[in-house]
Short mmCIF file of C-alpha atoms in Angstrom, two decimals:
data_model
loop_
_atom_site.label_atom_id
_atom_site.label_comp_id
_atom_site.label_asym_id
_atom_site.label_seq_id
_atom_site.Cartn_x
_atom_site.Cartn_y
_atom_site.Cartn_z
CA MET A 2 498.71 64.51 13.29
CA LYS A 3 498.96 66.94 13.24
CA LYS A 4 502.07 71.40 13.93
CA GLY A 5 504.47 82.86 21.30
CA LYS A 6 505.64 84.54 23.57
CA LEU A 7 506.59 83.10 26.96
CA TRP A 8 504.74 84.10 30.09
CA THR A 9 506.79 84.78 33.16
CA LEU A 10 505.75 82.98 36.31
CA ALA A 11 504.69 86.18 37.99
CA VAL A 12 502.38 87.16 35.16
CA LEU A 13 500.99 83.64 35.05
CA LEU A 14 500.06 83.68 38.72
CA ILE A 15 498.43 87.08 38.41
CA VAL A 16 496.42 85.98 35.39
CA SER A 17 495.44 82.77 37.18
CA MET A 18 494.09 84.73 40.15
CA VAL A 19 492.22 87.11 37.89
CA LEU A 20 490.68 84.24 35.95
CA ALA A 21 489.67 82.48 39.15
CA ALA A 22 488.06 85.64 40.46
CA CYS A 23 486.20 86.58 37.30
CA ASN A 24 486.29 84.45 34.22
CA SER A 25 484.19 86.57 31.86
CA GLY A 26 485.33 88.29 28.71
CA ASN A 27 484.82 89.06 25.07
CA GLY A 28 485.73 85.73 23.51
CA SER A 29 483.86 84.47 20.50
CA GLY A 30 480.73 82.43 21.07
CA SER A 31 478.34 82.60 24.01
CA GLU A 32 479.41 83.84 27.42
CA GLY A 33 479.87 81.21 30.15
CA GLU A 34 478.77 81.75 33.75
CA THR A 35 482.17 80.97 35.22
CA GLU A 36 482.48 83.56 37.95
CA GLY A 37 484.14 82.16 41.06
CA GLU A 38 485.24 78.97 39.31
CA ASN A 39 488.47 77.22 40.37
CA ALA A 40 490.30 74.20 39.05
CA GLY A 41 488.45 71.03 40.01
CA GLU A 42 485.15 72.69 40.85
CA SER A 43 483.04 75.81 40.46
CA SER A 44 481.17 77.88 43.01
CA GLY A 45 478.05 75.89 42.24
CA GLY A 46 479.74 72.60 43.13
CA SER A 47 479.97 71.39 39.51
CA LYS A 48 482.97 69.40 38.34
CA THR A 49 485.33 71.51 36.25
CA LEU A 50 488.57 70.23 34.75
CA VAL A 51 491.15 72.87 33.88
CA PHE A 52 493.49 71.48 31.20
CA GLY A 53 496.74 73.41 30.76
CA ARG A 54 498.31 73.18 27.32
CA GLY A 55 501.19 74.75 25.42
CA GLY A 56 499.32 76.85 22.89
CA ASP A 57 495.96 78.04 21.65
CA SER A 58 493.85 76.35 19.00
CA VAL A 59 493.87 77.70 15.46
CA SER A 60 490.23 76.80 14.74
CA LEU A 61 487.56 74.62 16.32
CA ASP A 62 486.39 73.45 12.90
CA PRO A 63 488.70 70.39 12.78
CA SER A 64 488.36 69.96 9.02
CA ARG A 65 490.05 73.33 8.43
CA VAL A 66 493.24 72.79 10.42
CA THR A 67 495.98 70.26 11.07
CA ASP A 68 497.35 71.32 14.47
CA GLY A 69 497.06 69.19 17.57
CA GLU A 70 495.86 72.00 19.84
CA SER A 71 492.76 72.43 17.69
CA MET A 72 492.09 68.68 17.64
CA LYS A 73 492.47 68.41 21.41
CA VAL A 74 489.36 70.56 21.90
CA ALA A 75 487.45 69.51 18.79
CA ALA A 76 487.60 65.82 19.76
CA ASN A 77 485.29 66.60 22.67
CA ILE A 78 482.81 68.70 20.66
CA PHE A 79 482.54 66.54 17.53
CA GLU A 80 482.22 62.82 17.01
CA THR A 81 483.36 60.71 14.09
CA LEU A 82 481.51 57.94 12.28
CA ILE A 83 484.03 55.41 13.57
CA ASN A 84 486.05 55.63 16.81
CA PHE A 85 489.50 54.44 17.76
CA GLY A 86 490.17 52.34 20.84
CA GLU A 87 490.81 54.05 24.17
CA GLN A 88 494.59 53.98 23.71
CA ASP A 89 495.13 52.54 20.25
CA THR A 90 493.92 52.88 16.66
CA THR A 91 491.73 49.79 16.48
CA LEU A 92 488.37 50.53 14.87
CA GLN A 93 485.38 50.82 17.20
CA PRO A 94 481.75 51.93 16.72
CA GLY A 95 481.14 55.67 16.77
CA LEU A 96 478.23 57.55 15.25
CA ALA A 97 478.09 54.49 12.99
CA LYS A 98 477.20 51.44 15.06
CA GLU A 99 478.26 48.98 12.33
CA TRP A 100 479.66 48.93 8.80
CA GLU A 101 480.24 46.59 5.90
CA ALA A 102 482.66 46.72 2.97
CA SER A 103 482.04 45.12 -0.41
CA GLU A 104 484.41 42.41 -1.61
CA ASP A 105 485.96 44.72 -4.19
CA GLY A 106 486.66 47.39 -1.56
CA LEU A 107 484.69 50.04 -3.45
CA THR A 108 481.50 50.27 -1.38
CA TYR A 109 481.16 50.94 2.35
CA THR A 110 477.72 50.82 3.97
CA LEU A 111 477.41 52.33 7.44
CA GLN A 112 474.47 51.93 9.81
CA LEU A 113 474.12 55.00 12.01
CA GLU A 114 473.02 55.48 15.60
CA GLU A 115 469.44 56.71 15.92
CA GLY A 116 468.15 59.42 18.23
CA VAL A 117 471.39 61.44 18.27
CA LYS A 118 471.06 65.23 18.32
CA PHE A 119 473.49 67.98 17.42
CA HIS A 120 474.11 70.58 20.11
CA ASP A 121 471.72 72.96 18.34
CA GLY A 122 468.88 70.42 18.67
CA THR A 123 468.85 69.32 15.02
CA ASP A 124 468.89 65.63 14.09
CA PHE A 125 471.97 63.62 13.27
CA ASN A 126 471.16 61.31 10.36
CA ALA A 127 472.49 60.03 7.04
CA GLU A 128 471.63 63.27 5.26
CA ALA A 129 473.77 65.19 7.77
CA VAL A 130 476.71 62.91 6.97
CA VAL A 131 476.20 63.50 3.24
CA LYS A 132 476.18 67.28 3.74
CA ASN A 133 479.42 67.18 5.73
CA PHE A 134 481.22 65.25 3.01
CA GLU A 135 479.76 67.46 0.29
CA ARG A 136 481.04 70.51 2.16
CA TRP A 137 484.56 69.08 2.33
CA ALA A 138 484.61 67.67 -1.21
CA ASN A 139 483.52 71.02 -2.67
CA GLY A 140 486.34 72.84 -0.89
CA ASP A 141 490.00 73.32 -1.70
CA ALA A 142 493.41 72.95 -0.07
CA ASP A 143 493.12 76.34 1.65
CA THR A 144 489.81 75.57 3.32
CA PHE A 145 490.06 71.82 4.03
CA PRO A 146 493.74 70.82 3.82
CA TYR A 147 493.38 67.47 5.52
CA TYR A 148 490.56 66.27 3.27
CA GLN A 149 492.93 66.50 0.32
CA SER A 150 495.63 64.57 2.20
CA MET A 151 493.37 61.71 3.20
CA PHE A 152 491.05 61.39 0.20
CA GLY A 153 493.34 62.29 -2.70
CA GLY A 154 491.91 65.65 -3.66
CA PHE A 155 488.51 67.30 -4.08
CA LYS A 156 485.33 66.67 -6.03
CA ASP A 157 486.55 67.16 -9.60
CA ASP A 158 490.17 66.08 -9.04
CA GLU A 159 491.37 62.97 -10.81
CA GLY A 160 492.88 61.56 -7.62
CA HIS A 161 489.79 62.09 -5.47
CA VAL A 162 489.03 58.64 -4.11
CA ILE A 163 485.35 59.18 -3.18
CA GLU A 164 482.90 58.77 -6.04
CA SER A 165 479.77 59.52 -4.01
CA VAL A 166 478.25 59.66 -0.53
CA THR A 167 474.52 58.93 -0.41
CA ALA A 168 471.78 58.48 2.18
CA ASP A 169 470.29 55.05 1.49
CA SER A 170 467.78 55.60 4.31
CA ASP A 171 467.48 57.92 7.29
CA TYR A 172 470.21 56.02 9.13
CA THR A 173 472.13 54.27 6.36
CA VAL A 174 474.92 56.04 4.48
CA VAL A 175 476.80 54.56 1.53
CA PHE A 176 480.29 55.55 0.39
CA GLN A 177 481.19 54.61 -3.18
CA LEU A 178 484.91 54.81 -4.00
CA LYS A 179 486.63 55.21 -7.37
CA ARG A 180 489.38 52.85 -6.28
CA PRO A 181 490.06 50.80 -3.13
CA GLN A 182 491.67 52.74 -0.31
CA ALA A 183 493.12 50.51 2.39
CA PRO A 184 493.07 53.10 5.22
CA PHE A 185 489.58 54.42 4.34
CA LEU A 186 487.86 53.38 7.59
CA LYS A 187 490.78 54.67 9.67
CA ASN A 188 490.53 57.96 7.82
CA LEU A 189 486.85 58.22 8.79
CA ALA A 190 487.86 57.83 12.44
CA MET A 191 490.19 60.86 12.43
CA THR A 192 489.13 63.86 14.52
CA MET A 193 489.23 66.23 11.54
CA PHE A 194 486.31 64.36 10.02
CA GLY A 195 484.03 64.87 13.01
CA ILE A 196 480.44 65.40 11.89
CA GLY A 197 479.10 68.92 12.35
CA SER A 198 475.60 70.35 12.29
CA PRO A 199 474.67 71.19 8.68
CA GLU A 200 472.33 73.91 9.89
CA ALA A 201 475.22 75.60 11.71
CA PHE A 202 477.88 75.41 8.99
CA GLU A 203 475.44 76.22 6.19
CA ALA A 204 474.45 79.39 8.08
CA ASP A 205 478.08 80.49 8.53
CA SER A 206 480.76 78.19 7.12
CA ASP A 207 483.65 80.56 7.83
CA GLY A 208 482.44 81.31 11.35
CA PHE A 209 481.85 77.65 12.20
CA GLY A 210 485.39 77.37 13.59
CA GLU A 211 484.55 79.89 16.32
CA ASN A 212 481.05 78.57 17.01
CA PRO A 213 481.35 74.80 16.51
CA VAL A 214 478.31 72.54 16.78
CA GLY A 215 478.74 68.77 16.97
CA THR A 216 477.16 65.79 18.69
CA GLY A 217 479.94 65.23 21.23
CA PRO A 218 479.91 64.95 25.02
CA PHE A 219 480.68 68.64 25.45
CA LYS A 220 479.22 71.83 23.95
CA PHE A 221 481.19 74.94 23.06
CA VAL A 222 480.78 77.88 25.46
CA GLU A 223 483.43 80.53 24.80
CA TRP A 224 486.89 81.22 23.41
CA LYS A 225 489.27 83.86 24.74
CA ARG A 226 492.07 83.94 22.19
CA ASN A 227 495.49 82.93 23.57
CA ASP A 228 493.91 82.42 26.97
CA SER A 229 491.19 79.80 27.32
CA ILE A 230 488.48 77.77 25.63
CA THR A 231 485.51 76.59 27.70
CA ILE A 232 483.24 73.67 26.88
CA GLU A 233 480.39 72.34 29.02
CA LYS A 234 478.50 69.10 29.52
CA ASN A 235 476.06 68.14 26.76
CA GLU A 236 473.01 67.35 28.88
CA GLU A 237 471.37 65.61 25.90
CA TYR A 238 474.35 63.39 25.10
CA TRP A 239 473.28 60.08 23.60
CA LYS A 240 475.61 57.91 25.70
CA GLU A 241 473.95 57.41 29.06
CA GLY A 242 475.86 58.62 32.12
CA LEU A 243 478.40 60.62 30.12
CA PRO A 244 480.17 62.93 30.34
CA LYS A 245 481.05 62.85 34.03
CA LEU A 246 482.48 66.37 34.10
CA ASP A 247 480.28 69.46 33.97
CA ARG A 248 482.83 71.71 32.33
CA VAL A 249 486.32 71.71 30.82
CA VAL A 250 488.50 74.80 30.50
CA PHE A 251 491.50 74.55 28.17
CA ARG A 252 494.09 77.08 29.39
CA SER A 253 496.93 78.22 27.12
CA ILE A 254 500.21 78.38 29.08
CA PRO A 255 503.10 78.36 26.58
CA ASP A 256 505.96 77.97 29.06
CA ASN A 257 506.47 74.38 30.25
CA GLY A 258 507.76 75.42 33.67
CA ALA A 259 504.90 77.84 34.26
CA ARG A 260 502.40 75.16 33.25
CA LEU A 261 503.91 72.68 35.71
CA ASN A 262 503.89 75.30 38.46
CA ALA A 263 500.20 75.99 37.76
CA LEU A 264 499.56 72.26 38.22
CA ILE A 265 501.53 72.11 41.47
CA THR A 266 499.69 75.12 42.90
CA GLY A 267 496.30 73.73 41.86
CA ASP A 268 495.47 76.41 39.28
CA ILE A 269 495.04 73.66 36.70
CA ASP A 270 494.15 69.97 37.04
CA LEU A 271 495.86 68.46 34.01
CA ALA A 272 498.88 69.51 31.95
CA ASP A 273 500.41 68.25 28.74
CA GLY A 274 503.86 69.05 27.37
CA ILE A 275 505.61 68.00 30.58
CA ASN A 276 509.38 68.25 30.34
CA PRO A 277 510.95 64.80 30.69
CA SER A 278 513.31 66.32 33.27
CA ASP A 279 510.31 67.01 35.53
CA GLN A 280 509.30 63.36 35.91
CA ALA A 281 510.99 63.08 39.30
CA THR A 282 509.30 66.23 40.59
CA ILE A 283 505.89 64.84 39.70
CA GLY A 284 506.69 61.36 41.03
CA ASP A 285 507.73 62.79 44.41
CA ASP A 286 504.51 64.76 44.82
CA ASP A 287 501.66 62.70 46.31
CA ASN A 288 499.18 65.23 44.95
CA LEU A 289 500.14 64.52 41.34
CA GLN A 290 500.21 61.63 38.89
CA LEU A 291 502.10 61.11 35.63
CA PHE A 292 500.57 59.93 32.33
CA GLU A 293 502.46 58.58 29.31
CA ARG A 294 501.01 59.01 25.85
CA PRO A 295 501.67 55.94 23.65
CA SER A 296 504.25 57.05 21.10
CA LEU A 297 503.00 57.65 17.57
CA ASN A 298 505.00 60.64 16.38
CA ILE A 299 508.01 62.12 14.60
CA GLY A 300 509.85 65.36 15.26
CA TYR A 301 511.87 66.61 12.30
CA LEU A 302 513.75 69.44 10.63
CA GLY A 303 512.11 70.11 7.28
CA LEU A 304 514.21 71.37 4.36
CA THR A 305 512.16 73.29 1.79
CA VAL A 306 513.37 71.90 -1.52
CA THR A 307 512.09 74.87 -3.55
CA ARG A 308 514.43 77.23 -1.66
CA GLU A 309 518.11 77.24 -2.52
CA PRO A 310 520.34 75.54 -1.71
CA PHE A 311 517.94 72.86 -0.46
CA GLY A 312 516.98 71.86 -3.97
CA ASP A 313 520.30 69.96 -3.97
CA LYS A 314 520.10 66.50 -2.43
CA LEU A 315 523.75 66.69 -1.40
CA VAL A 316 523.02 69.70 0.82
CA ARG A 317 520.10 67.89 2.42
CA GLN A 318 522.23 64.81 3.04
CA ALA A 319 524.93 67.04 4.52
CA PHE A 320 522.42 68.41 7.04
CA ASN A 321 521.48 64.87 8.01
CA HIS A 322 525.12 64.16 8.85
CA ALA A 323 525.63 67.52 10.58
CA ILE A 324 522.99 67.28 13.30
CA ASP A 325 523.70 65.41 16.52
CA LYS A 326 520.34 63.79 17.22
CA GLN A 327 521.53 61.87 20.27
CA ALA A 328 522.78 65.05 21.91
CA ILE A 329 519.37 66.65 21.36
CA ILE A 330 517.61 63.64 22.86
CA ASP A 331 519.97 63.51 25.85
CA ALA A 332 519.54 67.21 26.53
CA PHE A 333 515.80 67.63 26.09
CA PHE A 334 514.05 64.26 26.21
CA GLU A 335 515.68 62.63 29.28
CA GLY A 336 515.46 59.18 27.75
CA ALA A 337 511.79 59.60 26.75
CA ALA A 338 512.61 59.43 23.03
CA GLU A 339 514.65 57.52 20.49
CA PRO A 340 516.58 58.84 17.47
CA ALA A 341 514.57 58.86 14.26
CA LYS A 342 515.80 57.62 10.90
CA ASN A 343 512.51 57.18 9.02
CA PRO A 344 509.44 59.40 8.59
CA ILE A 345 507.23 56.92 10.47
CA PRO A 346 507.64 55.66 14.05
CA PRO A 347 508.71 52.08 14.84
CA SER A 348 505.25 51.31 16.27
CA ILE A 349 503.81 51.25 12.74
CA PRO A 350 504.10 47.77 11.12
CA ALA A 351 505.44 49.20 7.85
CA TYR A 352 508.53 50.65 9.57
CA ASN A 353 511.71 49.79 7.63
CA ASP A 354 514.29 48.95 10.28
CA SER A 355 516.85 47.77 7.72
CA ILE A 356 517.60 51.39 6.76
CA GLU A 357 520.79 52.71 8.34
CA GLY A 358 520.36 56.20 9.69
CA TYR A 359 522.74 59.02 8.78
CA GLU A 360 525.59 59.02 11.28
CA TYR A 361 526.54 62.24 13.05
CA ASP A 362 529.64 63.09 11.01
CA PRO A 363 530.49 66.81 10.60
CA GLU A 364 533.44 66.02 8.34
CA LYS A 365 531.27 64.00 5.98
CA ALA A 366 528.78 66.87 6.02
CA LYS A 367 531.51 69.32 4.98
CA GLU A 368 532.57 67.03 2.13
CA LEU A 369 529.00 66.86 0.82
CA LEU A 370 528.63 70.66 1.01
CA ALA A 371 531.87 71.12 -0.89
CA GLU A 372 530.71 68.62 -3.53
CA ALA A 373 527.48 70.62 -3.85
CA GLY A 374 529.48 73.81 -4.43
CA TYR A 375 529.37 75.27 -0.91
CA PRO A 376 532.86 74.67 0.52
CA ASP A 377 532.50 77.76 2.72
CA GLY A 378 528.93 77.08 3.74
CA PHE A 379 526.11 79.61 3.35
CA GLU A 380 523.66 81.73 5.31
CA MET A 381 520.07 80.67 6.00
CA GLU A 382 517.07 81.00 8.31
CA LEU A 383 516.23 78.26 10.80
CA TRP A 384 512.61 78.41 11.98
CA ALA A 385 511.92 77.38 15.57
CA MET A 386 508.46 76.50 16.90
CA PRO A 387 507.13 78.98 19.47
CA VAL A 388 505.21 76.35 21.44
CA PRO A 389 506.07 72.98 23.02
CA ARG A 390 504.76 70.01 21.10
CA PRO A 391 504.49 66.32 22.07
CA TYR A 392 507.27 65.42 19.63
CA MET A 393 509.51 68.32 20.73
CA PRO A 394 509.26 69.73 24.27
CA ASP A 395 511.29 72.87 23.54
CA GLY A 396 511.67 73.83 19.86
CA ALA A 397 513.64 77.00 20.64
CA LYS A 398 516.32 75.12 22.58
CA VAL A 399 516.53 72.38 19.94
CA ALA A 400 517.03 75.09 17.32
CA GLU A 401 519.98 76.44 19.29
CA VAL A 402 521.66 73.02 19.24
CA ILE A 403 521.06 72.69 15.50
CA GLN A 404 522.38 76.23 14.96
CA LYS A 405 525.65 75.20 16.68
CA ASN A 406 525.84 71.94 14.68
CA LEU A 407 525.44 73.88 11.44
CA ALA A 408 528.05 76.45 12.46
CA ASP A 409 530.48 73.55 12.82
CA ILE A 410 530.14 72.84 9.09
CA GLY A 411 530.30 76.50 8.04
CA VAL A 412 526.57 77.20 7.76
CA THR A 413 525.32 80.36 9.48
CA ALA A 414 521.71 79.86 10.62
CA GLU A 415 519.62 82.73 11.94
CA ILE A 416 516.90 81.46 14.27
CA VAL A 417 513.49 83.05 13.63
CA SER A 418 509.99 82.32 14.89
CA TYR A 419 506.40 83.50 14.70
CA GLU A 420 503.17 83.10 16.64
CA TRP A 421 502.02 79.47 16.23
CA ALA A 422 499.19 79.94 13.72
CA THR A 423 501.36 82.30 11.64
CA TYR A 424 504.29 79.88 11.84
CA LEU A 425 502.18 77.07 10.40
CA GLU A 426 500.62 79.25 7.71
CA LYS A 427 503.92 80.69 6.47
CA ALA A 428 505.70 77.33 6.58
CA SER A 429 502.87 75.70 4.61
CA LYS A 430 503.44 78.29 1.89
CA GLY A 431 507.09 77.27 1.55
CA GLU A 432 508.48 80.46 3.09
CA ALA A 433 510.98 78.76 5.42
CA ASP A 434 514.49 77.64 4.44
CA ALA A 435 514.42 75.01 7.16
CA PHE A 436 511.84 74.57 9.90
CA LEU A 437 511.29 72.50 13.01
CA LEU A 438 508.01 70.66 13.05
CA GLY A 439 506.61 67.22 13.68
CA TRP A 440 503.59 65.02 13.42
CA THR A 441 501.48 62.93 15.73
CA GLY A 442 499.78 60.19 13.73
CA ASP A 443 496.02 60.41 13.37
CA ASN A 444 495.14 56.84 12.47
CA GLY A 445 498.13 54.54 13.00
CA ASP A 446 498.68 53.91 9.28
CA ALA A 447 501.89 54.60 7.35
CA ASP A 448 499.82 56.46 4.75
CA ASN A 449 498.97 59.09 7.37
CA PHE A 450 502.67 59.93 7.69
CA ILE A 451 504.34 59.34 4.33
CA TYR A 452 501.56 60.29 1.91
CA ALA A 453 500.17 63.09 4.08
CA LEU A 454 503.54 64.73 4.74
CA LEU A 455 505.79 63.91 1.80
CA ASP A 456 503.71 63.27 -1.32
CA GLY A 457 503.43 65.84 -4.08
CA ASP A 458 499.63 65.72 -3.82
CA ASN A 459 499.90 67.43 -0.44
CA ILE A 460 502.19 70.33 -1.28
CA GLY A 461 500.59 73.40 0.23
CA SER A 462 498.66 71.40 2.81
CA ASN A 463 500.73 69.06 5.01
CA ASN A 464 503.81 68.74 2.77
CA TYR A 465 505.65 71.86 3.94
CA THR A 466 508.96 70.88 2.31
CA TYR A 467 507.39 70.96 -1.20
CA TYR A 468 509.18 67.68 -1.87
CA ASP A 469 507.81 65.86 -4.93
CA ASN A 470 509.09 62.52 -6.23
CA ALA A 471 507.14 60.83 -9.03
CA GLU A 472 508.42 57.33 -8.20
CA LEU A 473 507.45 57.79 -4.57
CA HIS A 474 503.99 59.03 -5.55
CA GLU A 475 503.35 55.95 -7.68
CA ILE A 476 504.35 53.67 -4.80
CA LEU A 477 502.18 55.52 -2.27
CA ILE A 478 499.08 55.41 -4.46
CA GLN A 479 499.68 51.71 -5.05
CA ALA A 480 500.02 51.19 -1.28
CA GLN A 481 496.73 52.99 -0.69
CA THR A 482 494.96 50.77 -3.20
CA GLU A 483 496.52 47.50 -2.05
CA VAL A 484 494.49 45.70 0.64
CA ASP A 485 497.04 42.96 1.48
CA GLU A 486 498.98 44.24 4.50
CA ASP A 487 502.22 42.37 3.72
CA THR A 488 502.29 43.82 0.21
CA ARG A 489 501.51 47.29 1.57
CA ASN A 490 504.38 47.01 4.05
CA GLU A 491 506.78 46.07 1.26
CA LEU A 492 505.70 49.13 -0.72
CA TYR A 493 506.16 51.42 2.28
CA ALA A 494 509.58 49.90 2.93
CA LYS A 495 510.62 50.95 -0.58
CA ALA A 496 509.08 54.40 -0.05
CA GLN A 497 511.19 54.88 3.07
CA GLU A 498 514.35 53.98 1.11
CA ILE A 499 513.55 56.67 -1.48
CA ILE A 500 512.88 59.29 1.19
CA HIS A 501 516.02 58.36 3.10
CA ASP A 502 518.14 58.94 0.00
CA ASP A 503 516.38 62.14 -1.07
CA ALA A 504 516.53 63.49 2.51
CA PRO A 505 513.83 66.20 2.47
CA TRP A 506 513.85 65.97 6.27
CA VAL A 507 516.31 65.49 9.04
CA PRO A 508 514.26 63.06 11.17
CA LEU A 509 515.11 63.86 14.79
CA ALA A 510 513.17 61.88 17.37
CA HIS A 511 510.20 59.70 18.24
CA SER A 512 509.11 60.76 21.71
CA THR A 513 506.97 59.34 24.49
CA PRO A 514 504.98 62.46 25.42
CA LEU A 515 504.28 63.06 29.10
CA LEU A 516 501.29 64.59 30.84
CA ALA A 517 500.65 65.14 34.53
CA GLY A 518 497.51 65.66 36.54
CA SER A 519 496.02 65.97 39.96
CA ALA A 520 496.07 62.71 41.89
CA ASP A 521 492.29 62.72 42.23
CA ILE A 522 491.66 62.58 38.46
CA THR A 523 490.21 59.26 37.30
CA GLY A 524 489.31 57.88 33.88
CA PHE A 525 491.85 59.87 31.85
CA LYS A 526 493.39 57.89 28.98
CA ALA A 527 496.09 59.62 26.93
CA HIS A 528 495.51 58.70 23.30
CA PRO A 529 498.42 58.15 20.89
CA THR A 530 496.83 60.52 18.34
CA GLY A 531 496.80 63.36 20.88
CA SER A 532 493.01 63.69 20.64
CA ASP A 533 492.05 62.94 24.23
CA ILE A 534 488.32 62.38 24.72
CA LEU A 535 487.39 63.49 28.22
CA SER A 536 483.90 62.01 28.58
CA ASN A 537 485.02 59.38 31.14
CA VAL A 538 487.19 61.72 33.21
CA ASP A 539 486.08 62.36 36.76
CA PHE A 540 487.40 63.39 40.18
CA ASN A 541 487.62 61.13 43.22
#
């Protein structure tokens, strides 16, 4: 799934000491009693994990956003009807303990866990599930962008795949579909469809993202924007013995080097967005351990087809020839990535390996630009991400390499950036000429990449390039409806051929994201979707 300014080391250390001395403030939500708390423990002897990350969340209502930093926190507050495996996307029981699909693929009946409470003390039941889906289905692309991507639209839209959601009994919920949808159960398992308290979101739907209420192992405590989010143990959690931690503090530290230093000095316990070049440093330190996140991502340069000259396929193909992907990987990924040629990673069964990627060929790029009517190039803006992401450790540096590659073919690119939430919002509105972004898959299905990111249905939500191909759309809808996996894979192979030729992206890399933590952390499993559930994490 799912898309600042740098702190100097000196400022970071000062802020860390201040936070350790007195961690109170005016964040949204309730105030946490965190005075005297350090990484690994608090003054009261409770177990506190401090998780350093590259950026702040946009919202803690996962249905309203698509960014990974929001999902990272939300996955521990909310629970989904169906879970994924610890480090894969196999389907496992969640809030639904079992489920059954009809032979025609149009009816799904889920049996729910009993005795589960939301954090506000209200009951989780079938009616709560119905109210969550009604809330999403009655929304729009601005409020619930991912619902549109995964379920084909909203309540009155022709493409909306869900006919109805009903409570058949207190703990039985029935989904009736208009047409079969092969990834339906995997869609239900995605973090953005975590079930929230109806009482809470009905009282304040817009404010729910700053005061989230789920059934998960941790409860929301407070949010200090661009600083930290604190969650604490749900003492009434329905899974016995969990969570093992008493508190988790998500600290926003945008600079990769500063985040690693905070880990080394013990100011934080766990850090994501580790530079591949720092593997040796971590490996040589007996106080640290390295974690690899199973790869399920794509980093890319998006070309907004509604902005000239990117409406011309020849220009887009020229950019694909102009950019030296291997040089980018060698410089910034230290072998922890492979060049991308398709919009889905090779770990997905539908990957079309027969496609030949665009070779790095500046002369060919110049020829294509001349054919398109730009023999002398043109001027443009190149948007660079302000935060490190799993699929791109340093967007600003990657942008500089691309800027030089484009200069070699006569294109003058001005690098611009914005604060992360603003960057995503403006890019989603088609305001960028070209933009660096990427995607970590949310359910392991090709549909979650190709349909979500490149279908016309999702323009304005996850399709930031505004690319729209009618033939592709027909294939993707057919692939959603088809339940035979071999047939689906053939359809997605054709879809990748169309996208390769149309070139709305320059696919850059599939990375193996790295995290590092204190050596005494146990039970941490980095999930390929980036939504790490921390209920089993503990300290030796």
